[in-house]
Amino acid sequence: MTRPIPNTPSEAACWRRDAVQPLIDVYAGEPDVEAVMLSGSAARGNADRWSDAEIGVFWSRPPAEDERRRLALAGGMRDAHIFPLYEPEAVWCDDIYLGGPIGSGLLVEVVHAETVATEKALADVFDDHDPDPAGLNRAQGVVDGIAYHGQELLAGWKRRAAAYPRELAVAVVERAGVIDHFWRWEMYAERRNPAMLAQHFAAVCERVVMMLLALNRRYGPNLKWLPTIAASLDHAPPGLADRIGTVFASEPDVAATLLTDLVRETFDLVEAGLPEADVDRLRRVFGHRRLPLDELPAS
């Protein structure tokens, strides 16, 4: 079983929980708000001095921009960016700053959503096993969340999230594990393009972590908290976080070898834990190398 991230709150997490309490109280007092939760690192308890705070507000109807601004002001907003509906995820996002000069202070990322739309999005993950990262992120928000209002509703979501479907793990692995064009690291190195090389290697690292999260029945979070996440995984290549760090401190050919080893070890773990996943296909895709013209065999 995967070990949970320790939830003995850091001092930074406790401070953030206290700081956002007036804002949470305002949202919870709105008649058409059915639930309010704190999520992210402040809820998990591992926030540090760089951390923002994340709040989910779930409505019985679409919230209007003017009332979102009014509620933010009532909750102590110093400055804010109020965004329109983000249609791909059916959410409204507010970046609210508490305290400090304009554009500074504690950033509180507030995500507003209709309850019915959230339940549909969670069903896509839990029932239809959709491996889309946005859905996984929403599910992780539920797992992390501390309920301040609508506890019964949020508790039901948490119960569903706790039963991570095996079919979802397979779907995530088969999506994240398609690591194609790995050979391009040689091209970027030969062209002396360190920016693209680093981006290329980072994308592979992210896919490795996504596969391991699925194998360990975890929705997220991703690379942002790599050492903490890596330490909490029962099924992972040994020394995962340190080895990823070494990739980016090494010469390109050494880095590529280190990363190749990590990918192959991850495929082996997935094959053992989720034998129904098509790992052979993933290995073939990863192992393909397109030869430059001057290396092609003579016809």
mmCIF file of C-alpha atoms in Angstrom:
data_model
loop_
_atom_site.group_PDB
_atom_site.id
_atom_site.type_symbol
_atom_site.label_atom_id
_atom_site.label_comp_id
_atom_site.label_asym_id
_atom_site.label_seq_id
_atom_site.Cartn_x
_atom_site.Cartn_y
_atom_site.Cartn_z
ATOM 1 C CA MET A 1 0.000 0.000 0.000
ATOM 2 C CA THR A 2 1.240 3.492 -0.791
ATOM 3 C CA ARG A 3 2.291 5.494 2.234
ATOM 4 C CA PRO A 4 0.430 8.811 2.529
ATOM 5 C CA ILE A 5 2.338 12.056 2.594
ATOM 6 C CA PRO A 6 2.810 12.928 6.295
ATOM 7 C CA ASN A 7 0.186 15.452 7.322
ATOM 8 C CA THR A 8 1.819 16.994 10.365
ATOM 9 C CA PRO A 9 1.310 20.540 9.122
ATOM 10 C CA SER A 10 4.340 22.691 8.551
ATOM 11 C CA GLU A 11 4.416 26.166 10.052
ATOM 12 C CA ALA A 12 3.848 27.576 6.564
ATOM 13 C CA ALA A 13 0.778 25.359 6.089
ATOM 14 C CA CYS A 14 -0.713 26.382 9.428
ATOM 15 C CA TRP A 15 -0.154 30.072 8.655
ATOM 16 C CA ARG A 16 -1.885 29.714 5.280
ATOM 17 C CA ARG A 17 -4.830 27.888 6.775
ATOM 18 C CA ASP A 18 -5.312 30.732 9.240
ATOM 19 C CA ALA A 19 -4.810 33.405 6.581
ATOM 20 C CA VAL A 20 -7.525 32.082 4.259
ATOM 21 C CA GLN A 21 -10.086 31.355 6.975
ATOM 22 C CA PRO A 22 -11.940 34.703 6.556
ATOM 23 C CA LEU A 23 -12.174 34.127 2.802
ATOM 24 C CA ILE A 24 -13.430 30.574 3.311
ATOM 25 C CA ASP A 25 -16.037 31.814 5.798
ATOM 26 C CA VAL A 26 -17.348 34.306 3.250
ATOM 27 C CA TYR A 27 -17.717 31.654 0.560
ATOM 28 C CA ALA A 28 -19.329 29.218 2.993
ATOM 29 C CA GLY A 29 -21.914 31.834 3.930
ATOM 30 C CA GLU A 30 -23.118 32.309 0.362
ATOM 31 C CA PRO A 31 -26.540 30.599 -0.025
ATOM 32 C CA ASP A 32 -25.818 29.031 -3.428
ATOM 33 C CA VAL A 33 -22.415 27.644 -2.433
ATOM 34 C CA GLU A 34 -22.808 23.951 -1.620
ATOM 35 C CA ALA A 35 -19.249 23.152 -0.528
ATOM 36 C CA VAL A 36 -15.894 24.812 0.159
ATOM 37 C CA MET A 37 -12.575 23.051 0.578
ATOM 38 C CA LEU A 38 -8.929 23.940 1.041
ATOM 39 C CA SER A 39 -6.610 21.900 -1.158
ATOM 40 C CA GLY A 40 -2.998 21.809 -2.345
ATOM 41 C CA SER A 41 0.058 21.917 -0.126
ATOM 42 C CA ALA A 42 -1.648 23.942 2.617
ATOM 43 C CA ALA A 43 -4.186 21.131 2.987
ATOM 44 C CA ARG A 44 -1.610 18.333 2.670
ATOM 45 C CA GLY A 45 0.459 20.069 5.324
ATOM 46 C CA ASN A 46 3.740 20.359 3.416
ATOM 47 C CA ALA A 47 3.502 24.004 2.302
ATOM 48 C CA ASP A 48 6.705 26.047 2.329
ATOM 49 C CA ARG A 49 7.505 29.744 1.971
ATOM 50 C CA TRP A 50 6.855 29.630 -1.790
ATOM 51 C CA SER A 51 3.432 28.030 -1.506
ATOM 52 C CA ASP A 52 0.173 29.645 -2.429
ATOM 53 C CA ALA A 53 -3.200 28.462 -1.102
ATOM 54 C CA GLU A 54 -5.863 26.691 -3.140
ATOM 55 C CA ILE A 55 -9.588 26.835 -2.465
ATOM 56 C CA GLY A 56 -12.372 24.992 -4.264
ATOM 57 C CA VAL A 57 -15.837 26.574 -4.210
ATOM 58 C CA PHE A 58 -18.738 24.463 -5.501
ATOM 59 C CA TRP A 59 -21.949 26.168 -6.575
ATOM 60 C CA SER A 60 -25.503 25.099 -7.325
ATOM 61 C CA ARG A 61 -25.443 27.494 -10.304
ATOM 62 C CA PRO A 62 -22.863 29.389 -12.384
ATOM 63 C CA PRO A 63 -21.263 32.197 -10.318
ATOM 64 C CA ALA A 64 -21.284 35.697 -11.787
ATOM 65 C CA GLU A 65 -18.054 37.678 -12.091
ATOM 66 C CA ASP A 66 -19.322 40.591 -9.999
ATOM 67 C CA GLU A 67 -20.340 38.356 -7.090
ATOM 68 C CA ARG A 68 -17.007 36.520 -7.178
ATOM 69 C CA ARG A 69 -15.276 39.875 -6.876
ATOM 70 C CA ARG A 70 -17.662 40.963 -4.113
ATOM 71 C CA LEU A 71 -16.992 37.805 -2.110
ATOM 72 C CA ALA A 72 -13.238 38.156 -2.570
ATOM 73 C CA LEU A 73 -13.380 41.741 -1.278
ATOM 74 C CA ALA A 74 -15.430 40.656 1.718
ATOM 75 C CA GLY A 75 -12.847 37.959 2.447
ATOM 76 C CA GLY A 76 -9.927 40.402 2.626
ATOM 77 C CA MET A 77 -8.817 40.666 -0.996
ATOM 78 C CA ARG A 78 -6.043 43.205 -1.578
ATOM 79 C CA ASP A 79 -5.775 42.587 -5.324
ATOM 80 C CA ALA A 80 -7.213 40.024 -7.722
ATOM 81 C CA HIS A 81 -7.424 38.746 -11.253
ATOM 82 C CA ILE A 82 -10.923 37.468 -11.957
ATOM 83 C CA PHE A 83 -10.954 35.230 -15.021
ATOM 84 C CA PRO A 84 -13.862 34.242 -17.272
ATOM 85 C CA LEU A 85 -15.153 30.698 -17.617
ATOM 86 C CA TYR A 86 -12.466 28.237 -18.710
ATOM 87 C CA GLU A 87 -14.649 26.107 -20.913
ATOM 88 C CA PRO A 88 -12.401 23.008 -21.310
ATOM 89 C CA GLU A 89 -12.679 22.311 -17.569
ATOM 90 C CA ALA A 90 -15.923 24.208 -16.817
ATOM 91 C CA VAL A 91 -14.328 26.276 -14.037
ATOM 92 C CA TRP A 92 -13.965 29.933 -13.115
ATOM 93 C CA CYS A 93 -10.597 30.888 -11.614
ATOM 94 C CA ASP A 94 -9.723 33.816 -9.363
ATOM 95 C CA ASP A 95 -6.174 34.743 -8.354
ATOM 96 C CA ILE A 96 -6.630 36.610 -5.102
ATOM 97 C CA TYR A 97 -3.878 38.350 -3.133
ATOM 98 C CA LEU A 98 -4.259 38.729 0.612
ATOM 99 C CA GLY A 99 -2.090 41.356 2.326
ATOM 100 C CA GLY A 100 1.064 42.981 1.009
ATOM 101 C CA PRO A 101 1.325 45.607 -1.740
ATOM 102 C CA ILE A 102 -0.775 45.406 -4.898
ATOM 103 C CA GLY A 103 0.087 42.243 -6.849
ATOM 104 C CA SER A 104 1.903 40.708 -3.900
ATOM 105 C CA GLY A 105 1.114 38.989 -0.605
ATOM 106 C CA LEU A 106 -0.320 35.495 -0.265
ATOM 107 C CA LEU A 107 -1.682 34.226 -3.571
ATOM 108 C CA VAL A 108 -4.932 32.308 -3.152
ATOM 109 C CA GLU A 109 -6.003 30.380 -6.218
ATOM 110 C CA VAL A 110 -9.757 29.990 -6.023
ATOM 111 C CA VAL A 111 -11.424 27.561 -8.423
ATOM 112 C CA HIS A 112 -15.193 27.942 -8.735
ATOM 113 C CA ALA A 113 -17.251 25.151 -10.305
ATOM 114 C CA GLU A 114 -20.815 23.961 -10.429
ATOM 115 C CA THR A 115 -21.319 20.916 -8.249
ATOM 116 C CA VAL A 116 -23.015 18.991 -11.048
ATOM 117 C CA ALA A 117 -20.136 19.706 -13.455
ATOM 118 C CA THR A 118 -17.602 18.602 -10.846
ATOM 119 C CA GLU A 119 -19.448 15.356 -10.268
ATOM 120 C CA LYS A 120 -19.487 14.731 -14.022
ATOM 121 C CA ALA A 121 -15.733 15.422 -14.248
ATOM 122 C CA LEU A 122 -15.007 13.084 -11.334
ATOM 123 C CA ALA A 123 -17.185 10.382 -12.893
ATOM 124 C CA ASP A 124 -15.067 10.652 -16.049
ATOM 125 C CA VAL A 125 -12.080 9.689 -13.901
ATOM 126 C CA PHE A 126 -13.589 7.184 -11.475
ATOM 127 C CA ASP A 127 -16.118 5.476 -13.756
ATOM 128 C CA ASP A 128 -14.895 6.034 -17.324
ATOM 129 C CA HIS A 129 -11.189 5.847 -16.392
ATOM 130 C CA ASP A 130 -10.241 8.925 -18.403
ATOM 131 C CA PRO A 131 -6.467 9.486 -17.935
ATOM 132 C CA ASP A 132 -6.568 13.169 -18.876
ATOM 133 C CA PRO A 133 -4.207 15.047 -16.496
ATOM 134 C CA ALA A 134 -6.793 17.752 -15.770
ATOM 135 C CA GLY A 135 -9.185 15.163 -14.398
ATOM 136 C CA LEU A 136 -6.452 13.503 -12.372
ATOM 137 C CA ASN A 137 -5.532 16.886 -10.913
ATOM 138 C CA ARG A 138 -9.152 17.478 -9.917
ATOM 139 C CA ALA A 139 -9.298 14.064 -8.257
ATOM 140 C CA GLN A 140 -6.083 14.806 -6.365
ATOM 141 C CA GLY A 141 -7.626 18.057 -5.163
ATOM 142 C CA VAL A 142 -10.433 16.027 -3.633
ATOM 143 C CA VAL A 143 -7.966 13.626 -1.994
ATOM 144 C CA ASP A 144 -5.980 16.503 -0.495
ATOM 145 C CA GLY A 145 -8.970 18.637 0.379
ATOM 146 C CA ILE A 146 -10.002 19.765 3.842
ATOM 147 C CA ALA A 147 -13.761 20.358 3.944
ATOM 148 C CA TYR A 148 -14.921 23.594 5.547
ATOM 149 C CA HIS A 149 -18.477 23.575 4.203
ATOM 150 C CA GLY A 150 -20.562 20.837 2.602
ATOM 151 C CA GLN A 151 -18.719 18.128 4.495
ATOM 152 C CA GLU A 152 -21.134 15.365 3.498
ATOM 153 C CA LEU A 153 -20.826 16.125 -0.210
ATOM 154 C CA LEU A 154 -17.035 16.293 -0.074
ATOM 155 C CA ALA A 155 -16.825 13.152 2.054
ATOM 156 C CA GLY A 156 -18.687 11.282 -0.674
ATOM 157 C CA TRP A 157 -16.205 12.471 -3.270
ATOM 158 C CA LYS A 158 -13.333 11.426 -1.026
ATOM 159 C CA ARG A 159 -14.759 7.924 -0.636
ATOM 160 C CA ARG A 160 -14.940 7.565 -4.395
ATOM 161 C CA ALA A 161 -11.425 8.910 -4.861
ATOM 162 C CA ALA A 162 -10.047 6.488 -2.280
ATOM 163 C CA ALA A 163 -10.994 3.536 -4.495
ATOM 164 C CA TYR A 164 -8.510 4.251 -7.288
ATOM 165 C CA PRO A 165 -9.711 2.021 -10.159
ATOM 166 C CA ARG A 166 -7.221 -0.461 -11.546
ATOM 167 C CA GLU A 167 -8.540 0.309 -15.027
ATOM 168 C CA LEU A 168 -7.614 3.956 -14.530
ATOM 169 C CA ALA A 169 -4.069 2.992 -13.534
ATOM 170 C CA VAL A 170 -3.711 1.013 -16.770
ATOM 171 C CA ALA A 171 -5.114 3.901 -18.820
ATOM 172 C CA VAL A 172 -2.731 6.421 -17.229
ATOM 173 C CA VAL A 173 0.269 4.145 -17.766
ATOM 174 C CA GLU A 174 -0.595 3.485 -21.392
ATOM 175 C CA ARG A 175 -0.951 7.220 -22.040
ATOM 176 C CA ALA A 176 2.007 8.509 -20.044
ATOM 177 C CA GLY A 177 4.242 5.637 -21.070
ATOM 178 C CA VAL A 178 4.250 6.549 -24.754
ATOM 179 C CA ILE A 179 7.732 8.101 -24.711
ATOM 180 C CA ASP A 180 8.439 8.550 -28.374
ATOM 181 C CA HIS A 181 11.285 10.316 -30.165
ATOM 182 C CA PHE A 182 13.633 9.865 -27.209
ATOM 183 C CA TRP A 183 16.447 9.757 -29.766
ATOM 184 C CA ARG A 184 16.037 13.498 -30.269
ATOM 185 C CA TRP A 185 18.307 14.118 -27.281
ATOM 186 C CA GLU A 186 21.211 13.357 -29.622
ATOM 187 C CA MET A 187 19.970 15.942 -32.100
ATOM 188 C CA TYR A 188 19.573 18.646 -29.445
ATOM 189 C CA ALA A 189 23.001 17.876 -27.981
ATOM 190 C CA GLU A 190 24.691 17.912 -31.381
ATOM 191 C CA ARG A 191 22.991 21.192 -32.247
ATOM 192 C CA ARG A 192 24.163 22.678 -28.916
ATOM 193 C CA ASN A 193 20.621 23.453 -27.864
ATOM 194 C CA PRO A 194 20.589 23.012 -24.063
ATOM 195 C CA ALA A 195 17.147 24.561 -23.631
ATOM 196 C CA MET A 196 15.428 22.005 -25.852
ATOM 197 C CA LEU A 197 17.545 19.203 -24.405
ATOM 198 C CA ALA A 198 16.493 20.068 -20.858
ATOM 199 C CA GLN A 199 12.859 20.384 -21.946
ATOM 200 C CA HIS A 200 13.065 16.994 -23.658
ATOM 201 C CA PHE A 201 14.528 15.263 -20.623
ATOM 202 C CA ALA A 202 12.042 17.001 -18.281
ATOM 203 C CA ALA A 203 9.112 15.721 -20.336
ATOM 204 C CA VAL A 204 10.420 12.163 -20.025
ATOM 205 C CA CYS A 205 10.879 12.568 -16.263
ATOM 206 C CA GLU A 206 7.310 13.777 -15.938
ATOM 207 C CA ARG A 207 6.023 10.737 -17.811
ATOM 208 C CA VAL A 208 8.031 8.430 -15.564
ATOM 209 C CA VAL A 209 6.520 10.044 -12.477
ATOM 210 C CA MET A 210 3.006 9.877 -13.936
ATOM 211 C CA MET A 211 3.405 6.145 -14.552
ATOM 212 C CA LEU A 212 4.678 5.597 -11.025
ATOM 213 C CA LEU A 213 1.838 7.605 -9.512
ATOM 214 C CA ALA A 214 -0.650 5.412 -11.365
ATOM 215 C CA LEU A 215 1.166 2.235 -10.334
ATOM 216 C CA ASN A 216 0.937 3.397 -6.717
ATOM 217 C CA ARG A 217 -2.730 4.409 -7.140
ATOM 218 C CA ARG A 218 -2.060 8.099 -6.787
ATOM 219 C CA TYR A 219 -3.630 10.827 -8.893
ATOM 220 C CA GLY A 220 -0.884 13.395 -8.280
ATOM 221 C CA PRO A 221 0.693 15.848 -7.646
ATOM 222 C CA ASN A 222 3.464 15.981 -10.204
ATOM 223 C CA LEU A 223 7.121 17.043 -10.381
ATOM 224 C CA LYS A 224 6.632 20.210 -8.338
ATOM 225 C CA TRP A 225 6.988 18.176 -5.120
ATOM 226 C CA LEU A 226 9.253 15.464 -6.509
ATOM 227 C CA PRO A 227 11.348 14.560 -3.413
ATOM 228 C CA THR A 228 8.261 14.360 -1.188
ATOM 229 C CA ILE A 229 6.282 12.331 -3.701
ATOM 230 C CA ALA A 230 9.181 9.992 -4.516
ATOM 231 C CA ALA A 231 9.736 9.249 -0.834
ATOM 232 C CA SER A 232 6.087 8.256 -0.420
ATOM 233 C CA LEU A 233 5.952 5.688 -3.246
ATOM 234 C CA ASP A 234 6.242 2.021 -2.358
ATOM 235 C CA HIS A 235 6.766 0.999 -5.979
ATOM 236 C CA ALA A 236 9.456 3.100 -7.661
ATOM 237 C CA PRO A 237 13.037 2.785 -8.883
ATOM 238 C CA PRO A 238 15.418 3.207 -5.937
ATOM 239 C CA GLY A 239 16.740 6.725 -5.405
ATOM 240 C CA LEU A 240 14.213 8.171 -7.869
ATOM 241 C CA ALA A 241 14.455 11.853 -6.923
ATOM 242 C CA ASP A 242 18.247 11.869 -6.639
ATOM 243 C CA ARG A 243 18.627 10.061 -9.946
ATOM 244 C CA ILE A 244 16.393 12.569 -11.714
ATOM 245 C CA GLY A 245 18.470 15.346 -10.205
ATOM 246 C CA THR A 246 21.636 13.709 -11.512
ATOM 247 C CA VAL A 247 20.164 13.625 -15.033
ATOM 248 C CA PHE A 248 20.171 17.418 -15.161
ATOM 249 C CA ALA A 249 23.660 17.712 -13.691
ATOM 250 C CA SER A 250 25.266 15.372 -16.223
ATOM 251 C CA GLU A 251 26.617 15.564 -19.732
ATOM 252 C CA PRO A 252 23.983 14.708 -22.367
ATOM 253 C CA ASP A 253 25.169 11.179 -23.115
ATOM 254 C CA VAL A 254 25.418 10.289 -19.424
ATOM 255 C CA ALA A 255 22.048 11.921 -18.734
ATOM 256 C CA ALA A 256 20.425 9.942 -21.542
ATOM 257 C CA THR A 257 21.809 6.686 -20.148
ATOM 258 C CA LEU A 258 20.592 7.503 -16.637
ATOM 259 C CA LEU A 259 17.159 8.407 -17.932
ATOM 260 C CA THR A 260 16.991 5.299 -20.105
ATOM 261 C CA ASP A 261 17.670 3.170 -17.033
ATOM 262 C CA LEU A 262 14.884 4.931 -15.110
ATOM 263 C CA VAL A 263 12.389 4.427 -17.928
ATOM 264 C CA ARG A 264 13.250 0.750 -18.309
ATOM 265 C CA GLU A 265 13.058 0.112 -14.558
ATOM 266 C CA THR A 266 9.689 1.861 -14.473
ATOM 267 C CA PHE A 267 8.417 -0.297 -17.336
ATOM 268 C CA ASP A 268 9.542 -3.395 -15.428
ATOM 269 C CA LEU A 269 7.670 -2.267 -12.308
ATOM 270 C CA VAL A 270 4.553 -1.529 -14.316
ATOM 271 C CA GLU A 271 4.729 -4.909 -16.041
ATOM 272 C CA ALA A 272 4.920 -6.646 -12.668
ATOM 273 C CA GLY A 273 2.169 -4.586 -11.025
ATOM 274 C CA LEU A 274 -0.169 -4.064 -13.975
ATOM 275 C CA PRO A 275 0.430 -6.993 -16.321
ATOM 276 C CA GLU A 276 -2.645 -6.092 -18.384
ATOM 277 C CA ALA A 277 -0.912 -2.906 -19.582
ATOM 278 C CA ASP A 278 0.749 -3.224 -22.983
ATOM 279 C CA VAL A 279 4.272 -2.583 -21.744
ATOM 280 C CA ASP A 280 5.873 -4.320 -24.727
ATOM 281 C CA ARG A 281 4.403 -1.642 -26.984
ATOM 282 C CA LEU A 282 5.706 1.091 -24.696
ATOM 283 C CA ARG A 283 9.180 -0.440 -24.800
ATOM 284 C CA ARG A 284 9.121 -0.555 -28.599
ATOM 285 C CA VAL A 285 8.092 3.079 -28.874
ATOM 286 C CA PHE A 286 10.745 4.184 -26.390
ATOM 287 C CA GLY A 287 13.476 2.134 -28.047
ATOM 288 C CA HIS A 288 12.899 3.425 -31.576
ATOM 289 C CA ARG A 289 15.758 5.528 -32.931
ATOM 290 C CA ARG A 290 15.621 7.435 -36.190
ATOM 291 C CA LEU A 291 19.020 7.336 -37.802
ATOM 292 C CA PRO A 292 20.455 10.456 -39.431
ATOM 293 C CA LEU A 293 21.045 10.091 -43.160
ATOM 294 C CA ASP A 294 24.768 9.573 -42.875
ATOM 295 C CA GLU A 295 24.233 6.574 -40.588
ATOM 296 C CA LEU A 296 21.778 4.780 -42.863
ATOM 297 C CA PRO A 297 23.088 1.485 -44.260
ATOM 298 C CA ALA A 298 23.942 1.517 -47.921
ATOM 299 C CA SER A 299 21.137 0.250 -50.116
#
